[in-house]
Amino acid sequence: ALVENRWDIYTMDINGKNVRRLTQGPDNYWGADWSPDGNRIVVADESARKLAVMDCDGSNFQWLPTGEVSFPLQPDWSPDGTQIAFQAPAGDPFKTNKDIFVLDLSTGVVRRLTNHPERDETPSWSPDGQWLVFESNRDPKFWVQLPDGKFARASDLYIMYTQGNNLRNLTQSTLNEWLPAWSPDGTQIAFTRAAWGGDQQLYVMDVDEGRPHRLTNFKGGYAIMRLSWSPDSQHLLFSLNVWDEKIGT
């Protein structure tokens, strides 16, 4: 949540009550993800350009080693709790291109899974731990029109084995697909889709058949910031940003 011009991590009960603030300090914390056992939370500290873990009450805050990889974002815990996938720029932290990395929590070893001059971002594990889905604008066959009439590469959804091989484009569209999240039962992937500058809509796609199904019809400057499945794969939780011309957000 954004408080006092700084992003902090909060938890709350499923009914929206008992809101608890877990981080307090000068840094910006993004992209929290629960450990599979529900006892710990991994976060990306944008200010320190590091990953960190803490207990679910905010205690026992510890930095995670990522070696020479700087500015890690969008951490996602593996289903067995032994690894964390994340996106990061390779080398220069100010480069716009990102790649997908995996950190082994027992050894501290970081593996680079993708190596591409375009953007590979927001990894999400399959529940069996064999695959990762992520967004990328790497395919030169698919372009999206910008508001000024120019064109940019569209962001599609890809899956690959957790060794980085067997890469496949799932969506192959001329719209932008972002924020993929694999359902706990392994049958669906939720994501957002939008034309450049348009309202983001929430979709789900059957993993085997690959047909997207639209769930929302937002109009008027809506952007979905993050989404997550319920443990039974029956519900989706997401944060929604509404554009207000008076305040700019």
Coordinates of C-alpha atoms in Angstrom, one line a residue:
A1 CA 0.0 0.0 0.0
L2 CA 1.1 3.6 -0.7
V3 CA 1.4 5.5 2.6
E4 CA 3.2 8.9 3.0
N5 CA 4.6 8.6 -0.5
R6 CA 6.2 5.3 0.3
W7 CA 5.1 1.7 -0.5
D8 CA 4.9 -0.6 2.5
I9 CA 3.7 -4.2 3.0
Y10 CA 0.5 -4.9 4.9
T11 CA -1.6 -8.0 5.7
M12 CA -5.3 -8.3 6.5
D13 CA -7.9 -10.9 7.1
I14 CA -9.9 -12.2 4.1
N15 CA -12.8 -10.1 5.1
G16 CA -10.7 -6.9 4.9
K17 CA -10.4 -6.4 8.6
N18 CA -7.4 -6.5 11.0
V19 CA -5.1 -4.6 8.7
R20 CA -1.5 -4.9 9.9
R21 CA 1.5 -2.9 8.7
L22 CA 4.7 -5.1 8.4
T23 CA 7.3 -2.7 7.0
Q24 CA 8.1 0.7 8.3
G25 CA 11.1 2.7 7.1
P26 CA 12.5 4.8 4.4
D27 CA 12.5 2.1 1.7
N28 CA 9.9 1.2 -0.9
Y29 CA 8.7 -2.5 -0.8
W30 CA 7.0 -4.1 -3.8
G31 CA 5.7 -7.5 -4.9
A32 CA 5.2 -9.4 -1.7
D33 CA 4.7 -13.2 -2.0
W34 CA 3.8 -15.8 0.7
S35 CA 5.9 -18.8 1.3
P36 CA 4.1 -22.1 0.5
D37 CA 3.8 -22.9 4.2
G38 CA 2.3 -19.5 5.0
N39 CA 4.9 -18.6 7.6
R40 CA 7.1 -16.1 5.7
I41 CA 6.9 -13.4 3.1
V42 CA 9.4 -12.4 0.4
V43 CA 9.5 -8.8 -0.8
A44 CA 11.5 -6.7 -3.2
D45 CA 13.1 -3.6 -1.6
E46 CA 13.2 -1.1 -4.5
S47 CA 15.3 1.4 -2.6
A48 CA 18.0 -1.1 -1.5
R49 CA 17.7 -3.0 -4.8
K50 CA 17.5 -6.3 -2.9
L51 CA 15.2 -9.2 -2.0
A52 CA 14.3 -9.8 1.6
V53 CA 12.3 -12.3 3.7
M54 CA 10.4 -11.8 6.9
D55 CA 8.0 -13.7 9.1
C56 CA 4.3 -13.2 8.5
D57 CA 4.1 -10.7 11.4
G58 CA 7.0 -8.6 10.0
S59 CA 9.6 -9.9 12.4
N60 CA 12.9 -11.6 11.5
F61 CA 13.6 -9.4 8.5
Q62 CA 16.6 -10.7 6.5
W63 CA 18.2 -9.8 3.2
L64 CA 18.6 -12.5 0.5
P65 CA 21.8 -12.9 -1.4
T66 CA 21.5 -12.4 -5.2
G67 CA 25.2 -12.1 -6.0
E68 CA 25.9 -9.6 -8.8
V69 CA 22.3 -9.4 -9.8
S70 CA 20.9 -6.0 -8.7
F71 CA 17.5 -4.5 -8.6
P72 CA 15.4 -7.8 -8.3
L73 CA 11.7 -7.3 -8.5
Q74 CA 8.5 -9.4 -8.7
P75 CA 9.6 -12.4 -6.5
D76 CA 7.6 -15.5 -6.7
W77 CA 8.2 -18.4 -4.3
S78 CA 8.4 -22.0 -5.7
P79 CA 5.7 -24.5 -4.6
D80 CA 8.2 -26.5 -2.6
G81 CA 9.6 -23.4 -0.8
T82 CA 13.2 -24.0 -1.9
Q83 CA 13.6 -21.4 -4.6
I84 CA 12.4 -17.8 -5.5
A85 CA 12.0 -16.7 -9.1
F86 CA 12.3 -13.0 -9.9
Q87 CA 13.0 -10.5 -12.7
A88 CA 16.1 -8.2 -12.8
P89 CA 18.1 -6.3 -15.3
A90 CA 21.2 -8.2 -16.4
G91 CA 24.3 -6.0 -15.5
D92 CA 23.3 -2.3 -15.7
P93 CA 20.4 -1.9 -13.2
F94 CA 19.1 1.1 -15.3
K95 CA 18.6 -0.9 -18.5
T96 CA 15.0 -1.3 -19.5
N97 CA 15.4 -5.0 -20.5
K98 CA 14.9 -7.6 -17.8
D99 CA 15.6 -11.3 -17.5
I100 CA 14.2 -14.1 -15.4
F101 CA 16.4 -15.5 -12.5
V102 CA 15.9 -18.2 -9.9
L103 CA 17.5 -18.1 -6.4
D104 CA 18.2 -21.3 -4.6
L105 CA 17.5 -20.5 -0.9
S106 CA 19.7 -23.3 0.5
T107 CA 22.8 -22.6 -1.5
G108 CA 22.4 -18.9 -2.4
V109 CA 23.1 -19.8 -6.1
V110 CA 21.3 -17.6 -8.6
R111 CA 20.5 -19.1 -12.0
R112 CA 19.8 -16.9 -15.1
L113 CA 17.0 -18.5 -17.1
T114 CA 16.5 -16.0 -19.9
N115 CA 19.0 -13.9 -21.8
H116 CA 17.3 -11.6 -24.3
P117 CA 17.6 -7.9 -25.2
E118 CA 13.8 -7.3 -24.7
R119 CA 11.8 -7.5 -21.4
D120 CA 11.2 -10.8 -19.6
E121 CA 9.1 -10.0 -16.5
T122 CA 6.7 -11.2 -13.7
P123 CA 7.5 -14.9 -13.4
S124 CA 5.0 -17.3 -11.8
W125 CA 5.5 -20.9 -10.9
S126 CA 3.3 -23.8 -12.0
P127 CA 2.0 -25.7 -8.9
D128 CA 4.1 -28.7 -9.8
G129 CA 7.3 -26.6 -9.9
Q130 CA 8.2 -27.7 -13.4
W131 CA 7.2 -24.5 -15.4
L132 CA 7.4 -20.8 -15.2
V133 CA 5.0 -18.4 -16.9
F134 CA 6.1 -14.8 -17.6
E135 CA 5.4 -11.8 -19.8
S136 CA 7.8 -10.7 -22.6
N137 CA 7.8 -8.4 -25.6
R138 CA 10.5 -10.5 -27.3
D139 CA 8.5 -11.7 -30.3
P140 CA 9.0 -9.4 -33.4
K141 CA 5.9 -10.7 -35.1
F142 CA 3.4 -9.1 -32.7
W143 CA 3.1 -5.3 -32.3
V144 CA 0.7 -3.0 -30.4
Q145 CA -0.3 0.5 -31.5
L146 CA 0.6 3.4 -29.2
P147 CA -1.7 6.4 -28.6
D148 CA 0.4 8.6 -30.8
G149 CA 0.0 6.1 -33.8
K150 CA 3.4 4.6 -33.5
F151 CA 4.0 0.9 -32.8
A152 CA 5.8 -1.1 -30.1
R153 CA 6.3 -4.8 -29.5
A154 CA 3.3 -6.4 -27.8
S155 CA 3.9 -8.1 -24.4
D156 CA 2.8 -11.8 -24.7
L157 CA 2.7 -14.6 -22.1
Y158 CA 5.4 -17.4 -22.3
I159 CA 6.0 -20.6 -20.5
M160 CA 9.3 -22.5 -20.1
Y161 CA 10.7 -25.3 -18.1
T162 CA 12.4 -24.1 -14.9
Q163 CA 15.7 -25.0 -16.5
G164 CA 15.0 -22.2 -19.0
N165 CA 14.3 -24.4 -22.0
N166 CA 11.3 -25.4 -24.1
L167 CA 10.1 -21.7 -24.4
R168 CA 6.6 -21.2 -25.9
N169 CA 4.5 -18.1 -26.6
L170 CA 1.0 -18.8 -25.2
T171 CA -1.0 -15.7 -26.4
Q172 CA 0.5 -14.5 -29.7
S173 CA -1.6 -11.4 -29.8
T174 CA -1.4 -7.7 -30.8
L175 CA -2.5 -6.6 -27.3
N176 CA -0.5 -6.4 -24.1
E177 CA -0.7 -9.3 -21.7
W178 CA 0.7 -8.8 -18.2
L179 CA 0.8 -10.2 -14.6
P180 CA 0.4 -13.9 -15.3
A181 CA -0.5 -16.0 -12.2
W182 CA -0.8 -19.8 -12.4
S183 CA -3.8 -21.3 -10.6
P184 CA -3.0 -23.6 -7.6
D185 CA -4.8 -26.5 -9.3
G186 CA -2.6 -26.1 -12.4
T187 CA -5.4 -25.8 -14.9
Q188 CA -5.5 -22.0 -15.6
I189 CA -3.4 -18.9 -15.9
A190 CA -4.9 -15.6 -14.9
F191 CA -3.5 -12.4 -16.5
T192 CA -4.4 -8.9 -17.6
R193 CA -4.9 -7.7 -21.2
A194 CA -5.1 -4.2 -22.7
A195 CA -4.4 -2.1 -25.7
W196 CA -1.7 0.5 -25.1
G197 CA -3.3 3.2 -23.0
G198 CA -6.6 1.3 -22.6
D199 CA -8.3 -0.2 -19.6
Q200 CA -6.8 -3.4 -18.3
Q201 CA -9.1 -6.3 -18.2
L202 CA -8.8 -9.5 -16.2
Y203 CA -8.7 -12.8 -18.2
V204 CA -8.2 -16.5 -17.4
M205 CA -6.8 -19.0 -19.9
D206 CA -7.0 -22.8 -19.8
V207 CA -3.4 -24.1 -19.9
D208 CA -4.2 -27.1 -22.1
E209 CA -6.5 -25.4 -24.6
G210 CA -5.1 -21.9 -24.5
R211 CA -8.4 -20.0 -25.0
P212 CA -8.6 -16.8 -23.0
H213 CA -11.8 -15.9 -21.2
R214 CA -12.5 -12.3 -20.2
L215 CA -13.8 -11.7 -16.7
T216 CA -14.1 -7.9 -16.4
N217 CA -15.3 -4.9 -18.4
F218 CA -13.7 -1.9 -16.8
K219 CA -14.1 1.5 -18.4
G220 CA -12.6 4.9 -17.5
G221 CA -8.9 4.5 -16.7
Y222 CA -8.6 1.3 -14.8
A223 CA -5.2 -0.5 -14.3
I224 CA -4.8 -3.8 -12.5
M225 CA -1.6 -3.7 -10.4
R226 CA -1.3 -7.2 -9.0
L227 CA -3.4 -10.4 -8.8
S228 CA -3.4 -13.6 -6.9
W229 CA -5.5 -16.8 -6.7
S230 CA -7.3 -18.2 -3.7
P231 CA -5.9 -21.6 -2.6
D232 CA -8.9 -23.5 -4.0
S233 CA -8.5 -21.8 -7.4
Q234 CA -12.1 -20.5 -7.2
H235 CA -11.4 -16.8 -6.7
L236 CA -9.0 -14.1 -7.8
L237 CA -7.8 -11.2 -5.6
F238 CA -6.4 -8.1 -7.4
S239 CA -5.6 -4.5 -6.7
L240 CA -7.1 -1.9 -9.0
N241 CA -5.8 1.6 -9.7
V242 CA -8.3 4.1 -11.0
W243 CA -7.0 7.1 -12.9
D244 CA -8.1 10.5 -11.5
E245 CA -7.2 13.4 -13.7
K246 CA -7.2 15.7 -10.7
I247 CA -4.5 13.9 -8.7
G248 CA -2.9 11.8 -11.5
T249 CA -3.7 8.4 -10.0

